[in-house]
Coordinates of C-alpha atoms and ligand atoms in Angstrom, one line a residue:
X1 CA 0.0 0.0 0.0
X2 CA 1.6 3.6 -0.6
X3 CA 0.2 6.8 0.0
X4 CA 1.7 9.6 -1.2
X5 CA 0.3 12.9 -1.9
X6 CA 2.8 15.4 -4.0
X7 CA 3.4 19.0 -2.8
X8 CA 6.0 20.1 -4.5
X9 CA 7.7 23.2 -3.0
X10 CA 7.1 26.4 -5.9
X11 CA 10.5 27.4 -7.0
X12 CA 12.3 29.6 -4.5
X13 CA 9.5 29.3 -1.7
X14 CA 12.4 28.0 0.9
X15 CA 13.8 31.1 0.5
X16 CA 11.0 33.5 1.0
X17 CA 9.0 31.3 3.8
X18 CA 12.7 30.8 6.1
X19 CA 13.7 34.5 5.9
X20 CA 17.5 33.4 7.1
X21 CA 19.7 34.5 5.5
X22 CA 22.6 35.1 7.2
X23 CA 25.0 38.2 7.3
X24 CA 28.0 38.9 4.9
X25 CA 30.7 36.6 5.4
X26 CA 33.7 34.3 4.2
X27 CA 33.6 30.8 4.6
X28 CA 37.7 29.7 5.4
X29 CA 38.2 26.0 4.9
X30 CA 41.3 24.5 6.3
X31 CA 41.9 20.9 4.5
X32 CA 40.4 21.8 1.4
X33 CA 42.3 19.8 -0.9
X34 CA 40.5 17.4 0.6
X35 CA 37.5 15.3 -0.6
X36 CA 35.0 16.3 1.5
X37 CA 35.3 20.2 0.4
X38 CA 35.0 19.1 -3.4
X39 CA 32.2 16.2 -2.3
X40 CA 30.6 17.9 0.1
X41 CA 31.3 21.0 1.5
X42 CA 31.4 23.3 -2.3
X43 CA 28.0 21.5 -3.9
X44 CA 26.1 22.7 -0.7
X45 CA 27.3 25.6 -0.6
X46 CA 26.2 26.3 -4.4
X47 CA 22.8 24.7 -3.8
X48 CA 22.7 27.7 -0.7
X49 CA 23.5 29.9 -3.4
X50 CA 20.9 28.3 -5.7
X51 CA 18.1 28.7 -3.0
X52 CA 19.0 32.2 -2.7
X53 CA 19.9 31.9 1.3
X54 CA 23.9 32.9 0.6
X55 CA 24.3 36.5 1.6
X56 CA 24.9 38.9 -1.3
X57 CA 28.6 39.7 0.1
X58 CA 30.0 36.1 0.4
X59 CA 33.2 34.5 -0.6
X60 CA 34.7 31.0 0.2
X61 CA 38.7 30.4 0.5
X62 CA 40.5 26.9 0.5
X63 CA 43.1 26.7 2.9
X64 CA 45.9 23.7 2.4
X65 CA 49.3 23.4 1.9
X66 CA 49.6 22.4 -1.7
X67 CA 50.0 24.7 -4.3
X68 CA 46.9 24.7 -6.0
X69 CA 46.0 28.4 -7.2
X70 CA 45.2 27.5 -10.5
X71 CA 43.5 23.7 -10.1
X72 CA 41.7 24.7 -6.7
X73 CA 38.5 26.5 -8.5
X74 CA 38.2 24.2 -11.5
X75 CA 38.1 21.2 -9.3
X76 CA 35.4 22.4 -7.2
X77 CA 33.7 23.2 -10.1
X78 CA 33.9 20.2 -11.4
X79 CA 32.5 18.7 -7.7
X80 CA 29.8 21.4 -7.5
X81 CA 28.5 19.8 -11.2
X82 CA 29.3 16.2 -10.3
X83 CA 28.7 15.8 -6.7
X84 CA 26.3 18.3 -6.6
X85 CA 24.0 17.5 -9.3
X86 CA 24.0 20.9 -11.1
X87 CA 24.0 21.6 -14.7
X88 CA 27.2 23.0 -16.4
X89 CA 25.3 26.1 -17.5
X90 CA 23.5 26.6 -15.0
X91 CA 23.5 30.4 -14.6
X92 CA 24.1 31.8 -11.3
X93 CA 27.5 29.0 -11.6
X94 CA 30.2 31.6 -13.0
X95 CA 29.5 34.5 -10.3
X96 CA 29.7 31.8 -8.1
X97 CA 32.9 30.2 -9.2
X98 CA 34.0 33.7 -9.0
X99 CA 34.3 34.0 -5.2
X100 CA 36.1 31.0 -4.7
X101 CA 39.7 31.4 -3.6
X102 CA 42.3 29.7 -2.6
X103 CA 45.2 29.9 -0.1
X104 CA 48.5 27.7 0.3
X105 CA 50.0 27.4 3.8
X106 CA 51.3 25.0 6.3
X107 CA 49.0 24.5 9.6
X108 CA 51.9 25.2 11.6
X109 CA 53.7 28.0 9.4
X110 CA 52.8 31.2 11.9
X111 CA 54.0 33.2 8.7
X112 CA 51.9 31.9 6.9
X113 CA 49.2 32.8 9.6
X114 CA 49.6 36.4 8.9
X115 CA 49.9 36.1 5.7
X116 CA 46.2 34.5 5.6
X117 CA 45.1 37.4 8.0
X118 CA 46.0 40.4 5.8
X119 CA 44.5 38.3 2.7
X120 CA 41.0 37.4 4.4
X121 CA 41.5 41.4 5.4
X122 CA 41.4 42.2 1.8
X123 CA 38.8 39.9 1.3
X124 CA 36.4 42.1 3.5
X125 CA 37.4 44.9 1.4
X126 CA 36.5 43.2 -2.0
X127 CA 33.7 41.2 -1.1
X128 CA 32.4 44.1 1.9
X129 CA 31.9 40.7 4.0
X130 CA 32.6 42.9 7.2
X131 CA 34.9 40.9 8.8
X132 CA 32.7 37.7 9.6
X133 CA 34.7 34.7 9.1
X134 CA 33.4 30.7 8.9
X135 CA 36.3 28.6 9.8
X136 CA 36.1 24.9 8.6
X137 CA 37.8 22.7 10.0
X138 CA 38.4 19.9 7.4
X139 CA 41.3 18.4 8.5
X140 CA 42.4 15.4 9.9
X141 CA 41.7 15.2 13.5
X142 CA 45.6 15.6 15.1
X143 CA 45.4 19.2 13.5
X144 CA 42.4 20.9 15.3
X145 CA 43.9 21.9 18.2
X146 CA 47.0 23.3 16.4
X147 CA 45.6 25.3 14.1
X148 CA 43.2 26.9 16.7
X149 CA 45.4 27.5 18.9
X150 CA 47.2 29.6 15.9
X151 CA 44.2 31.1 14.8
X152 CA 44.1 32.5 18.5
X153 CA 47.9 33.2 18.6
X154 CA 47.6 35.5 15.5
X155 CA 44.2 37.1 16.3
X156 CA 41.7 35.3 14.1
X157 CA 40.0 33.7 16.5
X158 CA 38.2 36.4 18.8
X159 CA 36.0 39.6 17.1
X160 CA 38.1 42.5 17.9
X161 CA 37.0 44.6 21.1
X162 CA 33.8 46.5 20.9
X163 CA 33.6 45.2 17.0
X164 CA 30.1 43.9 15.9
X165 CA 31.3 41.3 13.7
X166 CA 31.2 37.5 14.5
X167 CA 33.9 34.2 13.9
X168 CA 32.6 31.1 14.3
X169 CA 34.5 27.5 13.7
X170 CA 33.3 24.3 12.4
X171 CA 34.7 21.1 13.7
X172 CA 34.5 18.0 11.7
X173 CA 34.6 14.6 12.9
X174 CA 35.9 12.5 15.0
X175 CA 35.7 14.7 18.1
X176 CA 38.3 12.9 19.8
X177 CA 38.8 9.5 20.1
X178 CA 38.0 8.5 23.4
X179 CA 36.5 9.9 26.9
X180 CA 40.1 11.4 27.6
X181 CA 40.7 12.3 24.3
X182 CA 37.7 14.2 23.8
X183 CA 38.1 15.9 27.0
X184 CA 41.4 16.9 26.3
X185 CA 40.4 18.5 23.0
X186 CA 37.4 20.4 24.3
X187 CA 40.1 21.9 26.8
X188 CA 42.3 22.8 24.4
X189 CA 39.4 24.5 22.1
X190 CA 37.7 25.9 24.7
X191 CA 41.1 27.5 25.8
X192 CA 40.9 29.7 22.9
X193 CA 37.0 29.8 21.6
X194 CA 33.8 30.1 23.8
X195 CA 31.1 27.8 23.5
X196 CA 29.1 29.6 21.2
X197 CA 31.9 30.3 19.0
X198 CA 32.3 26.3 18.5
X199 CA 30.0 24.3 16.1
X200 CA 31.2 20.9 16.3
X201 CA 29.4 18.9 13.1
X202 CA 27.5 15.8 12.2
X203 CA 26.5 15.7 9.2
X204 CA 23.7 13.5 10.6
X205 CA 21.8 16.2 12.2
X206 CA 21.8 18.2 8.8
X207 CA 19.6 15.0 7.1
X208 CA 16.1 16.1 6.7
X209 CA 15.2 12.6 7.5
X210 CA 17.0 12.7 10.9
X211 CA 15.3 16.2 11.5
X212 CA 12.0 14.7 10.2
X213 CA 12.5 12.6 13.4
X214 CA 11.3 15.3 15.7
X215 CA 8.7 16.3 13.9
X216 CA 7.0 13.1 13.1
X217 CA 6.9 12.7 17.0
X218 CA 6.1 16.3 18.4
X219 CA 4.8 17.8 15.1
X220 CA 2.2 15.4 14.9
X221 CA -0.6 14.5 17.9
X222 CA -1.2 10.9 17.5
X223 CA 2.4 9.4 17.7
X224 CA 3.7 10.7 21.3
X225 CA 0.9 9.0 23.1
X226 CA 1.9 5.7 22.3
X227 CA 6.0 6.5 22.2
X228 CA 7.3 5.3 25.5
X229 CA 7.2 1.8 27.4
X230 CA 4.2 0.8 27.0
X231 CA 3.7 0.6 23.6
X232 CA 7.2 -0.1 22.3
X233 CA 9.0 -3.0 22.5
X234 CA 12.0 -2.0 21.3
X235 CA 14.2 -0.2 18.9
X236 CA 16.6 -0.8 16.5
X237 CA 18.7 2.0 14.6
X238 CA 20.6 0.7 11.2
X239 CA 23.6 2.2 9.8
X240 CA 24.6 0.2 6.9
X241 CA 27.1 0.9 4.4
X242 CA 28.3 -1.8 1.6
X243 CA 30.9 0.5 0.0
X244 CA 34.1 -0.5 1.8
X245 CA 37.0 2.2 3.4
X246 CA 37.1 3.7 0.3
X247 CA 41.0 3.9 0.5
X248 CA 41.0 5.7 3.9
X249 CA 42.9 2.4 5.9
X250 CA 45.3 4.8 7.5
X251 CA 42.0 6.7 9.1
X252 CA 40.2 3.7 9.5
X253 CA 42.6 1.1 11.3
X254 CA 42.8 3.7 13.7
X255 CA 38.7 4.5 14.1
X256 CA 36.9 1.3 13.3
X257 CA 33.2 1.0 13.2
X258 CA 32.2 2.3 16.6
X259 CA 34.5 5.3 16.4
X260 CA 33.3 6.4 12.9
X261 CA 29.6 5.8 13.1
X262 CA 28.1 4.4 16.4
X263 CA 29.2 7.0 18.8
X264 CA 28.5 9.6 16.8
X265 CA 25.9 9.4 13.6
X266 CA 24.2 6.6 15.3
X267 CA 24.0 8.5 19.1
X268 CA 22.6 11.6 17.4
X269 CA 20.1 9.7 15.6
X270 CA 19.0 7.5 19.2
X271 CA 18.6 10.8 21.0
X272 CA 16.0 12.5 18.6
X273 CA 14.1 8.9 18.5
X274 CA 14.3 9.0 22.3
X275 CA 14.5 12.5 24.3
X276 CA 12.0 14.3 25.5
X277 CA 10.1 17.5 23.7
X278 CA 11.8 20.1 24.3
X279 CA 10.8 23.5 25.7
X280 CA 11.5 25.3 22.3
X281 CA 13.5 24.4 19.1
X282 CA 16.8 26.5 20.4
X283 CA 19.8 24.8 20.8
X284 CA 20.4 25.1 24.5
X285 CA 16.7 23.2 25.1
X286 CA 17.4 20.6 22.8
X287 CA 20.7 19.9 23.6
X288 CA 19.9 19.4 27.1
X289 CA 17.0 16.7 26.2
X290 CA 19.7 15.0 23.7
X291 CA 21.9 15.3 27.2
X292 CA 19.3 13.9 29.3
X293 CA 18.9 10.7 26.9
X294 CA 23.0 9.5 26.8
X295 CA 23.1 10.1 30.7
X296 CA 20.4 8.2 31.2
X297 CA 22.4 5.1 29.6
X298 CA 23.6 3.1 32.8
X299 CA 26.7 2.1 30.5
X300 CA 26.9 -0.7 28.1
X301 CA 27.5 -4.4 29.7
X302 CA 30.8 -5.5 27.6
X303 CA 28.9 -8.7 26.9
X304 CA 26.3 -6.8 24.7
X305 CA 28.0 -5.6 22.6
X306 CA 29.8 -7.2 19.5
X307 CA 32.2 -6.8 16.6
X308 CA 32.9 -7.9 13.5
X309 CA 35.3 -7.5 10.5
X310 CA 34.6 -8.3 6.7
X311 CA 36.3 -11.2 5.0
X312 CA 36.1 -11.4 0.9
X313 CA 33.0 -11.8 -0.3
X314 CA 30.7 -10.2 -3.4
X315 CA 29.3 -6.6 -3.4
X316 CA 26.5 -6.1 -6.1
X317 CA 27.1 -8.8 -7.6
X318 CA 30.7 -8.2 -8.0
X319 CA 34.0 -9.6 -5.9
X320 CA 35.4 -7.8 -3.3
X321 CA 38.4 -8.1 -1.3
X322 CA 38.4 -8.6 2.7
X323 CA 39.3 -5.6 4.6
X324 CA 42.8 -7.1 5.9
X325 CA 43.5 -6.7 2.4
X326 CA 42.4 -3.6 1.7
X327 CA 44.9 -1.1 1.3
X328 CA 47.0 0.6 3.6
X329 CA 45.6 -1.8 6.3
X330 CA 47.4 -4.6 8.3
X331 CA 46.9 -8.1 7.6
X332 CA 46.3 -8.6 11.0
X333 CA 43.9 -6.0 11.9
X334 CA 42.2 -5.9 14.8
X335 CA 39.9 -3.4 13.3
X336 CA 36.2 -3.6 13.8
X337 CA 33.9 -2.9 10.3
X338 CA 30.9 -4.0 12.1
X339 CA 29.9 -3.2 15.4
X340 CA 26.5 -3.9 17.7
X341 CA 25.2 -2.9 20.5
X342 CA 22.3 -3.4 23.2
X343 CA 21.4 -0.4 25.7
X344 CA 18.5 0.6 27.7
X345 CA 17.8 4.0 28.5
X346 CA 16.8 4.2 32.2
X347 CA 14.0 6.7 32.4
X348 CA 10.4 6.8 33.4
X349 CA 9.5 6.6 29.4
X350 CA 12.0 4.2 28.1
X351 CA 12.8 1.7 31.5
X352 CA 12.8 -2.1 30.2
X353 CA 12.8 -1.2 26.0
X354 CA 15.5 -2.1 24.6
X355 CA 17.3 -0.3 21.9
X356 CA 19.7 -1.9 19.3
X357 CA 22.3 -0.3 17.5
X358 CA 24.4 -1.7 14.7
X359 CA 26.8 -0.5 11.9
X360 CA 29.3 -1.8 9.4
X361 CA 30.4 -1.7 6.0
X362 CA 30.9 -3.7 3.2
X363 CA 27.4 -5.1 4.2
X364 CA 24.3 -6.2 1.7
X365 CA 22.8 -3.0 1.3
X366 CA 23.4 0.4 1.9
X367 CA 20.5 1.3 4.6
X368 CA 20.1 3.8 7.2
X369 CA 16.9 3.7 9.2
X370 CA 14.9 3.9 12.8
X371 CA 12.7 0.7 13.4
X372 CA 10.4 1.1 16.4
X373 CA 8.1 -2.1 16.9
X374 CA 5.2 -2.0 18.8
X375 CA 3.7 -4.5 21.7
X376 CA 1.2 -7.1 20.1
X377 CA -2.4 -6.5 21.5
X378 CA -3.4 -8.7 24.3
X379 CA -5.7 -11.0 22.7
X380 CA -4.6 -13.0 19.5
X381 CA -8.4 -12.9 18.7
X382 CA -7.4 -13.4 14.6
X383 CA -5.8 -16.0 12.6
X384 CA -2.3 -15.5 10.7
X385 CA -1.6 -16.8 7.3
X386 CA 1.6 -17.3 8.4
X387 CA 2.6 -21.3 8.6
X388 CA 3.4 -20.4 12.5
X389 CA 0.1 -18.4 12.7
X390 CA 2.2 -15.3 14.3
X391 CA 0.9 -12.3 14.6
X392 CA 3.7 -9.5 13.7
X393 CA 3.8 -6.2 15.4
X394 CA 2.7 -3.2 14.5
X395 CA 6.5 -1.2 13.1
X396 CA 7.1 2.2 12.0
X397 CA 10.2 2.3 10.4
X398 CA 11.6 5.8 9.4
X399 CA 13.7 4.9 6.4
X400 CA 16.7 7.9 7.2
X401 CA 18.6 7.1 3.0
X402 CA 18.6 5.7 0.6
X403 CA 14.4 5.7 -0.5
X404 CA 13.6 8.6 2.3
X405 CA 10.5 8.3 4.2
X406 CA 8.2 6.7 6.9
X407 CA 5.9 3.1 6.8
X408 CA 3.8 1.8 9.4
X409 CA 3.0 -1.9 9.3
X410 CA -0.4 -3.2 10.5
X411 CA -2.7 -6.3 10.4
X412 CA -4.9 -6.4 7.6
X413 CA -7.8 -8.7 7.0
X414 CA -6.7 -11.0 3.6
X415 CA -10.2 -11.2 1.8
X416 CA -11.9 -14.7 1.5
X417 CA -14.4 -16.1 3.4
X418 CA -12.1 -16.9 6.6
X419 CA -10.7 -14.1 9.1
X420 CA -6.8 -14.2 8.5
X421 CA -4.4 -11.5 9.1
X422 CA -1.4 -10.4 7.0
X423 CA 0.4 -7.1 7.4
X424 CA 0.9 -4.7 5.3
X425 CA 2.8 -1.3 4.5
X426 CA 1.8 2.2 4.5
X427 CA 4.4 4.4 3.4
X428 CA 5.6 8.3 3.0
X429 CA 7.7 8.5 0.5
X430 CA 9.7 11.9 0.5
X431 CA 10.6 12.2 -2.9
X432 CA 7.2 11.2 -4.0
X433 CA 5.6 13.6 -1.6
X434 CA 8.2 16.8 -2.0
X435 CA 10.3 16.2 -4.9
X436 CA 13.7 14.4 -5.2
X437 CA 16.7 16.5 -3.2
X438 CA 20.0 16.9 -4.1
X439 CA 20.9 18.2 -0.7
X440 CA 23.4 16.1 1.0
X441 CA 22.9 17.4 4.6
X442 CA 25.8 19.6 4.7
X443 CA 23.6 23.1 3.2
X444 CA 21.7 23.2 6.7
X445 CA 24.3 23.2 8.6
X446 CA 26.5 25.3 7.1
X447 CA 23.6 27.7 6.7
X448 CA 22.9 27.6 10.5
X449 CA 26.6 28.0 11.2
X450 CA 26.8 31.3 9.6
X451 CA 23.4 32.3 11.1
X452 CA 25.1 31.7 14.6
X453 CA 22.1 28.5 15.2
X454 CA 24.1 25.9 16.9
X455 CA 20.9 23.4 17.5
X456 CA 21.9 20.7 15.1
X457 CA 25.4 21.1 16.4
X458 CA 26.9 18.6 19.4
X459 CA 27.9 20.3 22.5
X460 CA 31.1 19.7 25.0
X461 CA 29.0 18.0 27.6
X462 CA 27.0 15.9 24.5
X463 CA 30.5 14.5 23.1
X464 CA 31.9 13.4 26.1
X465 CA 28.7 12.1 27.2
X466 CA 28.7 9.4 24.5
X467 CA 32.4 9.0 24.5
X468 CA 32.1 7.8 28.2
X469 CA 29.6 5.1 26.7
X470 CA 31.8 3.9 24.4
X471 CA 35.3 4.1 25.6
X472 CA 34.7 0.8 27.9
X473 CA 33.9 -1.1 24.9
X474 CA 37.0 0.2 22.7
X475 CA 39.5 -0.4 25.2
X476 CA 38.2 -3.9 26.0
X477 CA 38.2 -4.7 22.3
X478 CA 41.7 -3.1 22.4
X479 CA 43.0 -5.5 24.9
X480 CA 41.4 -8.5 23.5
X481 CA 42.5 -9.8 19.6
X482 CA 39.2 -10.8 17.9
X483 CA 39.4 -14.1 17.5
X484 CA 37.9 -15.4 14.1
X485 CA 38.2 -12.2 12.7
X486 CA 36.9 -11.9 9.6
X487 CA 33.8 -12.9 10.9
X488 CA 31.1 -11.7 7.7
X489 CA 31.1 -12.3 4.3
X490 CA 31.1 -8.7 2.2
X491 CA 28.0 -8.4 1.1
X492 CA 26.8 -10.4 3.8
X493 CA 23.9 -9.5 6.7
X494 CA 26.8 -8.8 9.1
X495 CA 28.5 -11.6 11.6
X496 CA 26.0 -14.2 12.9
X497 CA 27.3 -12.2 17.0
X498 CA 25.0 -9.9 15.7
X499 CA 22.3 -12.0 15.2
X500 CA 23.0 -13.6 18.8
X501 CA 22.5 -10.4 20.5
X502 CA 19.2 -10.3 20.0
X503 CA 18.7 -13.8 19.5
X504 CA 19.4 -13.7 23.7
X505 CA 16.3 -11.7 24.0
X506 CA 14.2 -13.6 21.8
X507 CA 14.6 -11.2 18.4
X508 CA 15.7 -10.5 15.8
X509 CA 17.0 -7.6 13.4
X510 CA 14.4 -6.7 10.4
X511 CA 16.1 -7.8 7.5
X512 CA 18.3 -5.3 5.8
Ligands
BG6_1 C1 31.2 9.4 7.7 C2 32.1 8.2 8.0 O1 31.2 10.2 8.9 O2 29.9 9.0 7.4 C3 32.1 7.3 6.7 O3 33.4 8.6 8.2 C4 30.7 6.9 6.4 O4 32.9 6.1 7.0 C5 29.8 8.2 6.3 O5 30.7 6.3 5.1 C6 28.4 7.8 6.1 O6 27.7 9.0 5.8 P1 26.4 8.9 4.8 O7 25.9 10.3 4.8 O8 26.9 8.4 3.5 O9 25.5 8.0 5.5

């Protein structure tokens, strides 16, 4: 069964109805010779730009140490058409490509520091953006203190005295890579930035389907009634991937799949399906329901949780390599690609549900989603066509990529002359119902960062909050060599530990 009803947005309506457009500005990216800033970080900008929600006065400058003055704008042009989805002629491209700079520097060359200060001064003075600077942060993670700390050291990092303009910096991930890590970090940032100055990013939080999460439960009257324990049974969260490391082994021996995705992208996701509503949508009343949530985890029992690593298997129908032999990555590695979890949040509206996590890579399908299954009723009073004669619960599952959208399963009556039961789907589909997005998560957030909106952003306490959840399990793991690593096929539903987890309480995962 689908329902769908189509309402596409008229052409520039986002623009007019949200009214936020921020102040003039330049966007610095450290690390942009990296593949996130062509990927990611340019197309959204551009589709910004396309919405009309850039400020007039805007320019964008790519900070890394190569020399790339000549390649740096053609190759983001090349990822703003490519990754982006934008046609070559599209006409607002050219003015665009126009403000995109680029400057070459060490992270550590204090010369080059100043040199970057008078340039972004000239900046203001070509581009009038008034002395509000964006610094990105796209770097790898050993870097972010350093270059703060410089930033600080050469006066970039504070608005002058009695100024009205703003600086703001956005931190990718991983924040840190433990509890002590992490802490150490946000010491080290906060040394030179205040709170409000620091946007720390998942591009989670920027997904209209993770954002939809909130407002299918507190936009809506009929869900929160029936969201707490005595409705739900439990809750699982999917984060599967099937592309492999993509040639990042260096980055990923050292994270694994609990440091990449769980604690992060999968923790942000569990707190909108579980906090409370919060008093307003401003960041410091949502962050402290998404706060509330992680606390209220009693830690995670080493025994549930479990990990796994891919062996060689077939991806879309086509070989793939296991990940010891991927490259750059030992042939011993201890490295997790999969990882599982059980936790139960001990409040007054989640005590006794459980909620399962689980991510990995190289795994049969890519597939992000939320499943919350309902409690059967209390009388079986109708027949199943099912060979057992179950009944299956009622689920809503809120499909987060690929095939956006919402579906609620329910008993239906199959016609004939006797009363059996088979369930069925009803399902949202968002690109049926608004239009297929090219957005990639990254245009909200970087839109709220300039506009100074930190409430899809993780705070201090948030970060560590999770970290102390996780860091348990990693260092356990570390002490321990898998044994029968690999454990999964690529391409495979994951190791059969996975399975057991829930097997222990009687379920089991919906199929991927
Ligand atoms: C990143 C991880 O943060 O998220 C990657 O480092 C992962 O390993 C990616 O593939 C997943 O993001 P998305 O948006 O493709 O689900």
């Amino acid at each position: 069964m689908s329902i769908t009803k189509a309402v596409p947005l008229p052409e520039g309506e986002l623009a007019k109805k949200e009214e936020r457009i921020p102040e003039p500005c330049i966007v610095v990216i450290f690390g942009a010779s990296g593949d996130l800033t062509k990927r990611k970080l340019l197309p959204a900008l551009y589709h910004l730009e396309q919405s009309g929600l850039l400020p007039k006065d805007f320019t964008v400058v790519g900070v890394a140490r190569r020399d790339l003055s000549t390649t740096f704008a053609p190759d983001m042009q090349d990822g703003i058409i490519k990754g982006g989805g934008v046609e070559e002629n599209d006409p607002k491209l050219k003015p665009f490509m126009d403000r995109v700079q680029y400057f070459a520097t060490e992270f550590d060359d204090d010369n080059g520091y100043e040199k970057l200060k008078a340039y972004l001064a000239d900046l203001d003075t070509k581009f009038n953006t008034k002395g509000n600077r964006l610094f990105y942060l796209a770097v790898a993670p050993e870097f972010f203190a350093d270059i703060i700390q410089r930033l600080g050291n050469h006066g970039m990092a504070k608005p002058e005295e009695g100024a009205a303009h703003w600086i703001r910096v956005i931190i990718e991930k991983p924040f840190g890579t433990d509890l002590a890590s992490a802490r150490k970090l946000n010491d080290e940032v906060n040394a030179v930035l205040s709170e409000d100055q620091i946007f720390r990013i998942d591009h989670y939080l920027g997904k209209e389907t993770v954002q939809n999460i909130l407002v299918f439960r507190f936009g809506n009257g009929i869900f929160e009634p029936v969201w707490n324990r005595n409705y739900i049974d439990h809750v699982e969260i999917t984060a599967a991937e099937s592309i492999g490391i993509e040639g990042r082994g260096p980055f990923y021996e050292k994270a694994g799949a609990v440091r990449d995705v769980l604690q992060n992208h999968v923790m942000e996701v569990l707190s909108f399906v579980a906090m409370e509503p919060p008093d307003s949508f401003q960041a410091e009343a949502v962050r402290t329901e998404k706060l509330k949530v992680w606390q209220a985890i009693e830690g995670i029992p080493i025994e549930n949780a479990v990990r796994g690593q891919y062996g060689p298997g077939t991806v879309d129908g086509k070989p793939a390599i296991g990940y010891r032999r991927e490259e750059r990555v030992s042939a011993e590695s201890n490295t997790e690609t999969f990882a599982a979890v059980r936790l139960e949040i001990e409040n007054w509206r989640w005590a006794g549900v459980p909620f399962y996590l689980r991510a990995g890579k190289r795994l049969e399908q890519r597939v992000t989603e939320v499943t919350i299954v309902f409690k059967q009723p209390p009388l079986h009073l109708f027949k199943s066509n099912r060979s057992d004669d179950k009944i299956e619960p009622n689920v809503i599952t809120m499909r987060i990529q690929p095939d956006e959208g919402i579906s609620l399963r329910f008993g239906a009556k199959v016609p004939g002359p006797t009363t059996n039961v088979r369930q069925v789907d009803m399902h949202f589909s968002y690109a049926a119902a608004f239009g297929k997005s090219s957005a990639n998560g990254y245009e909200r957030l970087l839109l709220d960062a300039m506009l100074g909106d930190a409430t899809l952003f993780a705070h201090r306490d948030g970060v560590e909050a999770t970290w102390a959840l996780f860091t348990p399990i990693l260092e356990a793991w570390a002490a321990k060599v898998a044994t029968g690593f690999p454990n999964y096929a690529a391409g495979s539903k994951g190791p059969d530990c996975a399975d057991e987890l829930l097997a222990k309480d009687g379920r089991a995962w919906r199929k991927l």
